[in-house]
PDB file with one MODEL, atoms N, CA, C and O in Angstrom:
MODEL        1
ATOM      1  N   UNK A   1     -18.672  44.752  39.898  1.00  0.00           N
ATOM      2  CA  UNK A   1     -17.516  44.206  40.587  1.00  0.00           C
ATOM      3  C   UNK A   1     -17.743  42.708  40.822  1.00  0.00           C
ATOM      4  O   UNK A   1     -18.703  42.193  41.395  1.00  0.00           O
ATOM      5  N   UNK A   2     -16.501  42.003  40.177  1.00  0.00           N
ATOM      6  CA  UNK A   2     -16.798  40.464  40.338  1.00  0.00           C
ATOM      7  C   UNK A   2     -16.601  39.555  41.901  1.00  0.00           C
ATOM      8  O   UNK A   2     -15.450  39.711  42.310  1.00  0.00           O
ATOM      9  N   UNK A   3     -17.235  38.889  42.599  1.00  0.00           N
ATOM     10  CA  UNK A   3     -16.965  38.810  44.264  1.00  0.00           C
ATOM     11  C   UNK A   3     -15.424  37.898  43.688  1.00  0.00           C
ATOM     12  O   UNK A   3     -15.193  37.389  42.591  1.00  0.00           O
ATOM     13  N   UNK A   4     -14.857  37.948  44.520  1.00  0.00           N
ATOM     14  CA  UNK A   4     -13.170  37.259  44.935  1.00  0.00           C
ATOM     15  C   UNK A   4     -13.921  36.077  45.181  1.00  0.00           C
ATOM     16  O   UNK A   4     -14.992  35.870  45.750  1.00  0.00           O
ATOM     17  N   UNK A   5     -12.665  34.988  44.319  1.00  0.00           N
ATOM     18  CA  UNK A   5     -13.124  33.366  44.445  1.00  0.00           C
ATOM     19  C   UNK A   5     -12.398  33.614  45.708  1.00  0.00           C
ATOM     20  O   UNK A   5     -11.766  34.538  46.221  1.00  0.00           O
ATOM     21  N   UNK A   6     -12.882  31.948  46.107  1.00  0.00           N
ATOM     22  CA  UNK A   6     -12.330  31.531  47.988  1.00  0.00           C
ATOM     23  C   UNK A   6     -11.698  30.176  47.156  1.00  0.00           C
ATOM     24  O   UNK A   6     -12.315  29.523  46.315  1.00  0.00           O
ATOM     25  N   UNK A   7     -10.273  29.931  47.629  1.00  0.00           N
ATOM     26  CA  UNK A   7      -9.786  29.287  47.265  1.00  0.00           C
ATOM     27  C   UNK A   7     -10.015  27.727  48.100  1.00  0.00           C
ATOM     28  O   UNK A   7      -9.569  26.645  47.719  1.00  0.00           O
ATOM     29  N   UNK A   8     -10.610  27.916  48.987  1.00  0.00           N
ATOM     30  CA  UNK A   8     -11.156  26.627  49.669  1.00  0.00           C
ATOM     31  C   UNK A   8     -12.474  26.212  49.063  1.00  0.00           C
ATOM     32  O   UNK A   8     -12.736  25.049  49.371  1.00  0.00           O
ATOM     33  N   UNK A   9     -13.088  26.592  48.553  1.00  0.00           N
ATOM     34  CA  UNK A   9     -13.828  26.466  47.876  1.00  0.00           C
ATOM     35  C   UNK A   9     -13.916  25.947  46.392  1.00  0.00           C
ATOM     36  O   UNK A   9     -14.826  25.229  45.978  1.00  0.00           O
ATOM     37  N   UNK A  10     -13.050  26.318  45.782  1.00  0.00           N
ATOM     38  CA  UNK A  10     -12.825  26.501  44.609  1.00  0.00           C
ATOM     39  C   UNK A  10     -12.426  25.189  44.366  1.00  0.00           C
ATOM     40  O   UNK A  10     -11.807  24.815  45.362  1.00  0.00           O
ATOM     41  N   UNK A  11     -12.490  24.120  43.347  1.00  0.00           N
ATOM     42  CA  UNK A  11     -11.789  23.071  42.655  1.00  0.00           C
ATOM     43  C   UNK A  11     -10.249  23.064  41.996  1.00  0.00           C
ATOM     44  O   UNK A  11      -9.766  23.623  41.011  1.00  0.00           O
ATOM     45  N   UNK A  12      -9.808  22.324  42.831  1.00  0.00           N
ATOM     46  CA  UNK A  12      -8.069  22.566  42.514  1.00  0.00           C
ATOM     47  C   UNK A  12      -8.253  22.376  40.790  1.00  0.00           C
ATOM     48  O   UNK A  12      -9.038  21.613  40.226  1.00  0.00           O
ATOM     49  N   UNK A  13      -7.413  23.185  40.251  1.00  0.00           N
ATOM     50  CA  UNK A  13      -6.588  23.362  38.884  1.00  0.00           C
ATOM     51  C   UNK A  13      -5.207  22.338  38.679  1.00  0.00           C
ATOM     52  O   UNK A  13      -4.132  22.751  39.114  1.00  0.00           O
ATOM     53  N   UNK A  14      -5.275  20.966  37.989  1.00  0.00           N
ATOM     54  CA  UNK A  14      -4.363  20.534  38.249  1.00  0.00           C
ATOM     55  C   UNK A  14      -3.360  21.081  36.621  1.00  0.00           C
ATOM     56  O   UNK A  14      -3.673  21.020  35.432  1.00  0.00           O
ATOM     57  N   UNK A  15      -2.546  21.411  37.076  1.00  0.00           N
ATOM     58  CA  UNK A  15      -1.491  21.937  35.981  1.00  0.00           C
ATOM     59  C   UNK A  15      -1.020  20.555  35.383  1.00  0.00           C
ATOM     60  O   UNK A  15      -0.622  19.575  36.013  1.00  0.00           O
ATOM     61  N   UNK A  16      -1.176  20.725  33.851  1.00  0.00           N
ATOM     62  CA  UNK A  16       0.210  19.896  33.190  1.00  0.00           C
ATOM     63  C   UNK A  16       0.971  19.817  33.233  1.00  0.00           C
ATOM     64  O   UNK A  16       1.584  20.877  33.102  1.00  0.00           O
ATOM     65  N   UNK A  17       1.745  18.663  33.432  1.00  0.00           N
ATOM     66  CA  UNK A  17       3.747  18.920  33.181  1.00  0.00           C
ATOM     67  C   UNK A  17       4.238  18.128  31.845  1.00  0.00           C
ATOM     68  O   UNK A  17       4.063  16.978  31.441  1.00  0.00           O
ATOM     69  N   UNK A  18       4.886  19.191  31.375  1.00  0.00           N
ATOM     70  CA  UNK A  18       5.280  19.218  30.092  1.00  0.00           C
ATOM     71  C   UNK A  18       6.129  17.864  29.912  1.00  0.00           C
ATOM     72  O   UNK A  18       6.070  17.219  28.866  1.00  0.00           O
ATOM     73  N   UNK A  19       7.049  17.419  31.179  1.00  0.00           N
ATOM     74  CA  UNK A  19       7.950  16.419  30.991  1.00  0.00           C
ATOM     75  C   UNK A  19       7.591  15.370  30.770  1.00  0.00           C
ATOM     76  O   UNK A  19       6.629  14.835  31.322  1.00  0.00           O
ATOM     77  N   UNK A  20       8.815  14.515  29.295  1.00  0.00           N
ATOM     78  CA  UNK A  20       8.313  13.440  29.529  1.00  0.00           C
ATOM     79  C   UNK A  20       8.294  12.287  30.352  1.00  0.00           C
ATOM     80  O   UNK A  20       7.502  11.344  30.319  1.00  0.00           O
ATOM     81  N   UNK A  21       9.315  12.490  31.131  1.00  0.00           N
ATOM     82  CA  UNK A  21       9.630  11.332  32.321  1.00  0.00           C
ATOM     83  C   UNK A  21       8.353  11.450  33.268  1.00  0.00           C
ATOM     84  O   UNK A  21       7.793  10.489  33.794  1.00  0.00           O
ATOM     85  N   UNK A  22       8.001  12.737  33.395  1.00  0.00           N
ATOM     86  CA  UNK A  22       6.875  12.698  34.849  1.00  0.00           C
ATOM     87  C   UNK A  22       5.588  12.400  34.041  1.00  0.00           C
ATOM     88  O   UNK A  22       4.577  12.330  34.740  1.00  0.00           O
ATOM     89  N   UNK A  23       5.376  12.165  32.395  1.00  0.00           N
ATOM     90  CA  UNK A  23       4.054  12.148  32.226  1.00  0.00           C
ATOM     91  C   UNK A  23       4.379  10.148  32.125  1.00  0.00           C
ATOM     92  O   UNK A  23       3.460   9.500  32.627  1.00  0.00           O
ATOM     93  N   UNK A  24       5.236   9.535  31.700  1.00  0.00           N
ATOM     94  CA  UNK A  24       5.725   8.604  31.507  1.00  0.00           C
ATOM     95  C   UNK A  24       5.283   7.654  32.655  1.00  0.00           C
ATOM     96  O   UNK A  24       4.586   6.639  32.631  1.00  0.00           O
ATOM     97  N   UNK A  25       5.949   8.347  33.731  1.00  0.00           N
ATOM     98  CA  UNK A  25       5.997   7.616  35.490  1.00  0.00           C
ATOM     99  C   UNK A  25       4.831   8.003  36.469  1.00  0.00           C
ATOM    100  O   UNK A  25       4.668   7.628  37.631  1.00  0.00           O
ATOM    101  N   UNK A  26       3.777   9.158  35.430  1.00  0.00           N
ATOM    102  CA  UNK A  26       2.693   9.144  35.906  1.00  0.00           C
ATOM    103  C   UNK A  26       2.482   9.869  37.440  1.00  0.00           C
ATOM    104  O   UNK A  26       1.513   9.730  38.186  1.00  0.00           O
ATOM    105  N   UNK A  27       3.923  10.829  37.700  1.00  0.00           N
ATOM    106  CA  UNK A  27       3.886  11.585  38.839  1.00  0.00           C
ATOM    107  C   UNK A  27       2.666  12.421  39.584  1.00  0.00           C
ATOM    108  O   UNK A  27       2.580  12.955  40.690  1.00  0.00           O
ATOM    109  N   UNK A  28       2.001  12.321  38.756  1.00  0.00           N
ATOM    110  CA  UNK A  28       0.869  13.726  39.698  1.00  0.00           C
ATOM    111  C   UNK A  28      -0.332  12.750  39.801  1.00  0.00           C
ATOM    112  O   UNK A  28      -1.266  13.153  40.495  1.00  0.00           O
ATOM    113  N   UNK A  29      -0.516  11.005  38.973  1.00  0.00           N
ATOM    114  CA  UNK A  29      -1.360  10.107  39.663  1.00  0.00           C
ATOM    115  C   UNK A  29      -0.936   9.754  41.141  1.00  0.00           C
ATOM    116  O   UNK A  29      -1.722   9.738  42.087  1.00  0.00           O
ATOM    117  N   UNK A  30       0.538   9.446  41.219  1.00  0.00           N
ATOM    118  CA  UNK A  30       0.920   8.643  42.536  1.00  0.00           C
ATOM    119  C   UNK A  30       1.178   9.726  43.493  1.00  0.00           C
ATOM    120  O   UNK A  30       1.538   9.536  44.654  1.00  0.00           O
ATOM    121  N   UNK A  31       0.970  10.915  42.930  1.00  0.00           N
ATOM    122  CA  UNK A  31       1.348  12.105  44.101  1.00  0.00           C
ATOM    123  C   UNK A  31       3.037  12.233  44.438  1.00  0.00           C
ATOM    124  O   UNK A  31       3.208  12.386  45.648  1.00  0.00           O
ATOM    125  N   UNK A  32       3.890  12.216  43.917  1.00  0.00           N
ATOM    126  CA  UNK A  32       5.219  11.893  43.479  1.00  0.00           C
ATOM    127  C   UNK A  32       6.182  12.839  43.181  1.00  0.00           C
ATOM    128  O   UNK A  32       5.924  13.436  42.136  1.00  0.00           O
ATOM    129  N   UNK A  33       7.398  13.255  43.836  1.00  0.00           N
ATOM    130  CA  UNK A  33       8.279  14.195  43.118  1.00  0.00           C
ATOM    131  C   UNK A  33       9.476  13.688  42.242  1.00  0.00           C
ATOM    132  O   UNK A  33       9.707  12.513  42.528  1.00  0.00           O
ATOM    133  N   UNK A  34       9.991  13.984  41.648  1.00  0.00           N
ATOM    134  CA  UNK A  34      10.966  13.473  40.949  1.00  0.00           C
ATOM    135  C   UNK A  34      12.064  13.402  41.801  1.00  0.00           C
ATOM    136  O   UNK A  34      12.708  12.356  41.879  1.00  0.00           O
ATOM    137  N   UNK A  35      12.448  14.709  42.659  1.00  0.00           N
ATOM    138  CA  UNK A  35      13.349  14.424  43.649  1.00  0.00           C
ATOM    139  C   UNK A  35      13.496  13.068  44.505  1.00  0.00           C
ATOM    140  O   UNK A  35      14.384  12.222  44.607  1.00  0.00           O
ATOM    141  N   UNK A  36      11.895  13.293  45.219  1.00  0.00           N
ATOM    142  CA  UNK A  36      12.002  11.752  46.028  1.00  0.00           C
ATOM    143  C   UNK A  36      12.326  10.605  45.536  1.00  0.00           C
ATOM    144  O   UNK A  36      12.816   9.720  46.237  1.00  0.00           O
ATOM    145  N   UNK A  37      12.066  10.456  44.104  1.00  0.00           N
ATOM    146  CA  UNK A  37      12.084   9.172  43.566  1.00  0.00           C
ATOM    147  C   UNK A  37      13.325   8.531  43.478  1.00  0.00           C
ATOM    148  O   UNK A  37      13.782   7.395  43.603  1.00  0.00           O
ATOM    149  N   UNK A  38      13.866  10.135  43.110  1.00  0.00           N
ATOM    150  CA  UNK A  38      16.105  10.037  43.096  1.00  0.00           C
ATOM    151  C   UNK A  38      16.386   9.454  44.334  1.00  0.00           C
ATOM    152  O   UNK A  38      17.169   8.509  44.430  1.00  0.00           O
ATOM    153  N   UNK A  39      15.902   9.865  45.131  1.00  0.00           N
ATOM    154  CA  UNK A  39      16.708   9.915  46.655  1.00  0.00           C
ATOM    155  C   UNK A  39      16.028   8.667  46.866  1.00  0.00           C
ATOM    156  O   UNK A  39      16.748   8.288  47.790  1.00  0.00           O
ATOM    157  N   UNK A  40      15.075   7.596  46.702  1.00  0.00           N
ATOM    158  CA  UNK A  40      14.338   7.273  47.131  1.00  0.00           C
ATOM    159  C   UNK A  40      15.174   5.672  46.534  1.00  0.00           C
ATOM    160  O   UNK A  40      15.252   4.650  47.215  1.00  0.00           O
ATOM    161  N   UNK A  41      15.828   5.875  44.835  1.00  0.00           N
ATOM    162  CA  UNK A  41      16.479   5.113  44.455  1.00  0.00           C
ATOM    163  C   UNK A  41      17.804   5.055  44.428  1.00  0.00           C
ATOM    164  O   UNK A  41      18.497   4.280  43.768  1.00  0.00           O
ATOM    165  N   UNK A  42      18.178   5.979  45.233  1.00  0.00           N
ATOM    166  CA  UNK A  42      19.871   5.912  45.892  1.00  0.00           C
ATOM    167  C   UNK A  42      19.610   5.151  46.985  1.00  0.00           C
ATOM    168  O   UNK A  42      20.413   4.239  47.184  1.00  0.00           O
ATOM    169  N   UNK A  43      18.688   5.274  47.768  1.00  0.00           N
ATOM    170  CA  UNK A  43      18.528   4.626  49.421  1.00  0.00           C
ATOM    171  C   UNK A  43      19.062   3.643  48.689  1.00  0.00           C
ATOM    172  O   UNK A  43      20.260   3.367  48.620  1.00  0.00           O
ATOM    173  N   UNK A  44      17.722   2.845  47.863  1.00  0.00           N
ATOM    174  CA  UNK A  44      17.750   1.489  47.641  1.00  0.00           C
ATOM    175  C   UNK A  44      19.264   0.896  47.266  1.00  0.00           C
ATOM    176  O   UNK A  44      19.823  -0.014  47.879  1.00  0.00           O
ATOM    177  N   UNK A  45      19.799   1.619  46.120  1.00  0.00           N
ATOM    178  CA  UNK A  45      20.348   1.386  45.715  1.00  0.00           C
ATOM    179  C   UNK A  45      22.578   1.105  46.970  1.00  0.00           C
ATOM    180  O   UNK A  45      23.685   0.588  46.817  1.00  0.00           O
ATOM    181  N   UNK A  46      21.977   1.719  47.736  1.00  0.00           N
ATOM    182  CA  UNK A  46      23.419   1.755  49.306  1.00  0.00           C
ATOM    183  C   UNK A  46      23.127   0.536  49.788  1.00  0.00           C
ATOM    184  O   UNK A  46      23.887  -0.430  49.725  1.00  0.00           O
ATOM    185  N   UNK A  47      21.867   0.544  50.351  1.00  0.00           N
ATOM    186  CA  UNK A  47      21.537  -0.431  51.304  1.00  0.00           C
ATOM    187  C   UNK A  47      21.610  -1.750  50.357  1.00  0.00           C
ATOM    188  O   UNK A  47      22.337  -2.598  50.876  1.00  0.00           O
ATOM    189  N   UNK A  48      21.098  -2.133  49.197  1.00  0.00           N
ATOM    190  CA  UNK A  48      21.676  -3.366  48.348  1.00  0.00           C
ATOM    191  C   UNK A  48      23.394  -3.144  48.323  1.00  0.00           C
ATOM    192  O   UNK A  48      23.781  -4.255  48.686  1.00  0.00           O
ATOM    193  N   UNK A  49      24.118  -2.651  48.186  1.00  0.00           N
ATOM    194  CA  UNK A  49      25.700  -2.478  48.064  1.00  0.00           C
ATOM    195  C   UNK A  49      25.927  -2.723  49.306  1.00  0.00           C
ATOM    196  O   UNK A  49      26.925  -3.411  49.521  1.00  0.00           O
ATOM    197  N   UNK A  50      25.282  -2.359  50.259  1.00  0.00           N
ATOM    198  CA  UNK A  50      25.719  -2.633  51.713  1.00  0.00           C
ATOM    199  C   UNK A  50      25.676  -4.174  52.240  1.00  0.00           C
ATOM    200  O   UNK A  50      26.518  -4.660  52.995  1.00  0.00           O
ATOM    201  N   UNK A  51      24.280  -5.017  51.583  1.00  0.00           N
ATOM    202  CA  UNK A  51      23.869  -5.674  51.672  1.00  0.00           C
ATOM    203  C   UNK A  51      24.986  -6.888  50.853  1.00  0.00           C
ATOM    204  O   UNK A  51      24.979  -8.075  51.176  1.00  0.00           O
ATOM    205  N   UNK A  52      25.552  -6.533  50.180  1.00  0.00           N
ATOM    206  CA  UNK A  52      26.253  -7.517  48.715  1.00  0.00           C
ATOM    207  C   UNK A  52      27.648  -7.316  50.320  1.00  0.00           C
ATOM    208  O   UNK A  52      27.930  -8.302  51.000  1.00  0.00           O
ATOM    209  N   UNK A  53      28.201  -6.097  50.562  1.00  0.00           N
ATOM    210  CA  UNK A  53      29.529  -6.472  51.237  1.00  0.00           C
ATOM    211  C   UNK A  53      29.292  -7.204  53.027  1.00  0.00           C
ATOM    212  O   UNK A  53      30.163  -7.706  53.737  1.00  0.00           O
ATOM    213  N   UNK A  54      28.207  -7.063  53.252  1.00  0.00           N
ATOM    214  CA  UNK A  54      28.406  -7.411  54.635  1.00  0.00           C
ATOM    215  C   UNK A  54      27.648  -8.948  54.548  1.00  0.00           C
ATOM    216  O   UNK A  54      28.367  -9.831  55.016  1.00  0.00           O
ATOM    217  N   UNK A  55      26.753  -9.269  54.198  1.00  0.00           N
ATOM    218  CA  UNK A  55      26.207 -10.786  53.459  1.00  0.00           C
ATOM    219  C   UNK A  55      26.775 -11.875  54.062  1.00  0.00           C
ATOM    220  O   UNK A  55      26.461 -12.501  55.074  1.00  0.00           O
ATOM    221  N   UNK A  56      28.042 -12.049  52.936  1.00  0.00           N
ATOM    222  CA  UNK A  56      29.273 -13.476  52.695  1.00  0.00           C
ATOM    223  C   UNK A  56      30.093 -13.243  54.333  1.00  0.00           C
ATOM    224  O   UNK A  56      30.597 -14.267  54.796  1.00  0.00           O
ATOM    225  N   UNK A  57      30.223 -11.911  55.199  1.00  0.00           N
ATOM    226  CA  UNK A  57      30.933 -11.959  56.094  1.00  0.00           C
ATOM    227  C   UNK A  57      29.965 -13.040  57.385  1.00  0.00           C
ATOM    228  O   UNK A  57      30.387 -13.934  58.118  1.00  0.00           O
ATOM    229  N   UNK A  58      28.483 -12.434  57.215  1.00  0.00           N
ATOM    230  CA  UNK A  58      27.497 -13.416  57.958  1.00  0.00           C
ATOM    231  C   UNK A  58      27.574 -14.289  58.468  1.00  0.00           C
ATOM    232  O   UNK A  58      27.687 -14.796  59.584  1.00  0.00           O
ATOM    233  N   UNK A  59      27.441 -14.591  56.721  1.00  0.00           N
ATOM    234  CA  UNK A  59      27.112 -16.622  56.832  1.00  0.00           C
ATOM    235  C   UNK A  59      28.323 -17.177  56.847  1.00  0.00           C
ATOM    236  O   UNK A  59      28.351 -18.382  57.100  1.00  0.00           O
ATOM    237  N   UNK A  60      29.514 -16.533  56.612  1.00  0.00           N
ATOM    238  CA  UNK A  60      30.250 -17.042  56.939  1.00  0.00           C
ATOM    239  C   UNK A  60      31.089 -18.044  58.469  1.00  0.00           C
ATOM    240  O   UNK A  60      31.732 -19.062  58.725  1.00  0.00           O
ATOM    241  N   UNK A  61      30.283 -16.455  59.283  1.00  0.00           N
ATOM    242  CA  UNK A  61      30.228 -17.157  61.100  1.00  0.00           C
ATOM    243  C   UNK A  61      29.123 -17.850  61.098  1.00  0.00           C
ATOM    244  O   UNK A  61      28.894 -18.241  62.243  1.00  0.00           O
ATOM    245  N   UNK A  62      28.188 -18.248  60.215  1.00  0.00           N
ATOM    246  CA  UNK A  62      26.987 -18.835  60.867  1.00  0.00           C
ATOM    247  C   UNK A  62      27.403 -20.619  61.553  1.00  0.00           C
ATOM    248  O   UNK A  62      28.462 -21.200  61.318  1.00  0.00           O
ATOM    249  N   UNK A  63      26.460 -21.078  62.250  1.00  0.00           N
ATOM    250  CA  UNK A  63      27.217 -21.791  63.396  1.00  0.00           C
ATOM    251  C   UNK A  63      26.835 -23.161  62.133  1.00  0.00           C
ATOM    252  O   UNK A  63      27.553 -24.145  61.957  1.00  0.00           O
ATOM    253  N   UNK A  64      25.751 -22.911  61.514  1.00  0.00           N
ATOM    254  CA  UNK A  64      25.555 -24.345  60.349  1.00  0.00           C
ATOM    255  C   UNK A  64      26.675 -24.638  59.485  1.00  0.00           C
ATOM    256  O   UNK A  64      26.735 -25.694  58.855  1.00  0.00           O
ATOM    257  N   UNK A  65      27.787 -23.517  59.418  1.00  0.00           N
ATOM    258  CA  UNK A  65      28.522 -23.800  58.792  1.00  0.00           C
ATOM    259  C   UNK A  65      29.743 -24.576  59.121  1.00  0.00           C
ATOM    260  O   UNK A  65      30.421 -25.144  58.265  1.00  0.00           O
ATOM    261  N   UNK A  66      30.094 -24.582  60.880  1.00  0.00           N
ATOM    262  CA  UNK A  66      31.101 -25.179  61.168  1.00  0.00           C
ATOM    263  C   UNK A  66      30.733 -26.613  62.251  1.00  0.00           C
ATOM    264  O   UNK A  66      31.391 -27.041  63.199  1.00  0.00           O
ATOM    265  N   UNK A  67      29.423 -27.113  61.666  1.00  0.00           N
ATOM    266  CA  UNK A  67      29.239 -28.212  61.963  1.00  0.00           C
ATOM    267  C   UNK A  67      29.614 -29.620  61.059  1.00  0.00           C
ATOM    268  O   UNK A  67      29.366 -29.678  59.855  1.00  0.00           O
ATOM    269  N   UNK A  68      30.082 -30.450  61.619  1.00  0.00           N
ATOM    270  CA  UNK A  68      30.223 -31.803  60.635  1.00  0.00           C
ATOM    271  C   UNK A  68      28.803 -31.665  59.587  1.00  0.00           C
ATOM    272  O   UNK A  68      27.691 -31.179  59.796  1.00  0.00           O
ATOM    273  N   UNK A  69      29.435 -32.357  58.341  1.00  0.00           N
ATOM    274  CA  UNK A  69      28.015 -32.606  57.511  1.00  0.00           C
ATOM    275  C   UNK A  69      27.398 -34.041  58.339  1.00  0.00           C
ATOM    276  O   UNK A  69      27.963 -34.680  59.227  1.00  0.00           O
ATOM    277  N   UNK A  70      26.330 -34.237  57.842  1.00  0.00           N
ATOM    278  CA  UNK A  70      24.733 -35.243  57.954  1.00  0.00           C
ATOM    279  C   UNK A  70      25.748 -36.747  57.534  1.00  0.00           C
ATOM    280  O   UNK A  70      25.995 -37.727  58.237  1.00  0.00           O
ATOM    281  N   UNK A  71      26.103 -36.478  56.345  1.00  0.00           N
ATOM    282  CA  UNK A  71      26.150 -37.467  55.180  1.00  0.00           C
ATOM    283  C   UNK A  71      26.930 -38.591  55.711  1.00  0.00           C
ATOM    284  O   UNK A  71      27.154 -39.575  55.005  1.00  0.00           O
TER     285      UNK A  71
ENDMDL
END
């Protein structure tokens, strides 16, 4: 009878992934899901769109702008 491995013990088995995007982007070096990365590049991707419409409204009140020029 063979004794039962202990899985704390034992050396993790890291599985291959067949895909090519995750072998590409190197997911299981950076510790990485593909999900997060989606969600991770929608954030980015709102908060720049958010960033492009609220911007020009800014500087627009900014107070440097409704001072006489220098010149």
């Amino acid at each position: 009878m063979a004794p039962e491995s202990d899985p704390l013990t034992e050396p993790r088995k890291v599985v291959e992934d067949t895909n090519a995007n995750a072998k590409f982007f190197q997911f299981d070096q950076h510790q990485a899901k593909l999900s997060t990365e989606i969600l991770a590049g929608i954030t980015t991707f709102v908060t720049m769109a958010y960033i492009l419409v609220v911007n020009p409204d800014i500087l627009s009140n900014a107070i440097f702008l409704q001072q006489p020029k220098d010149f």
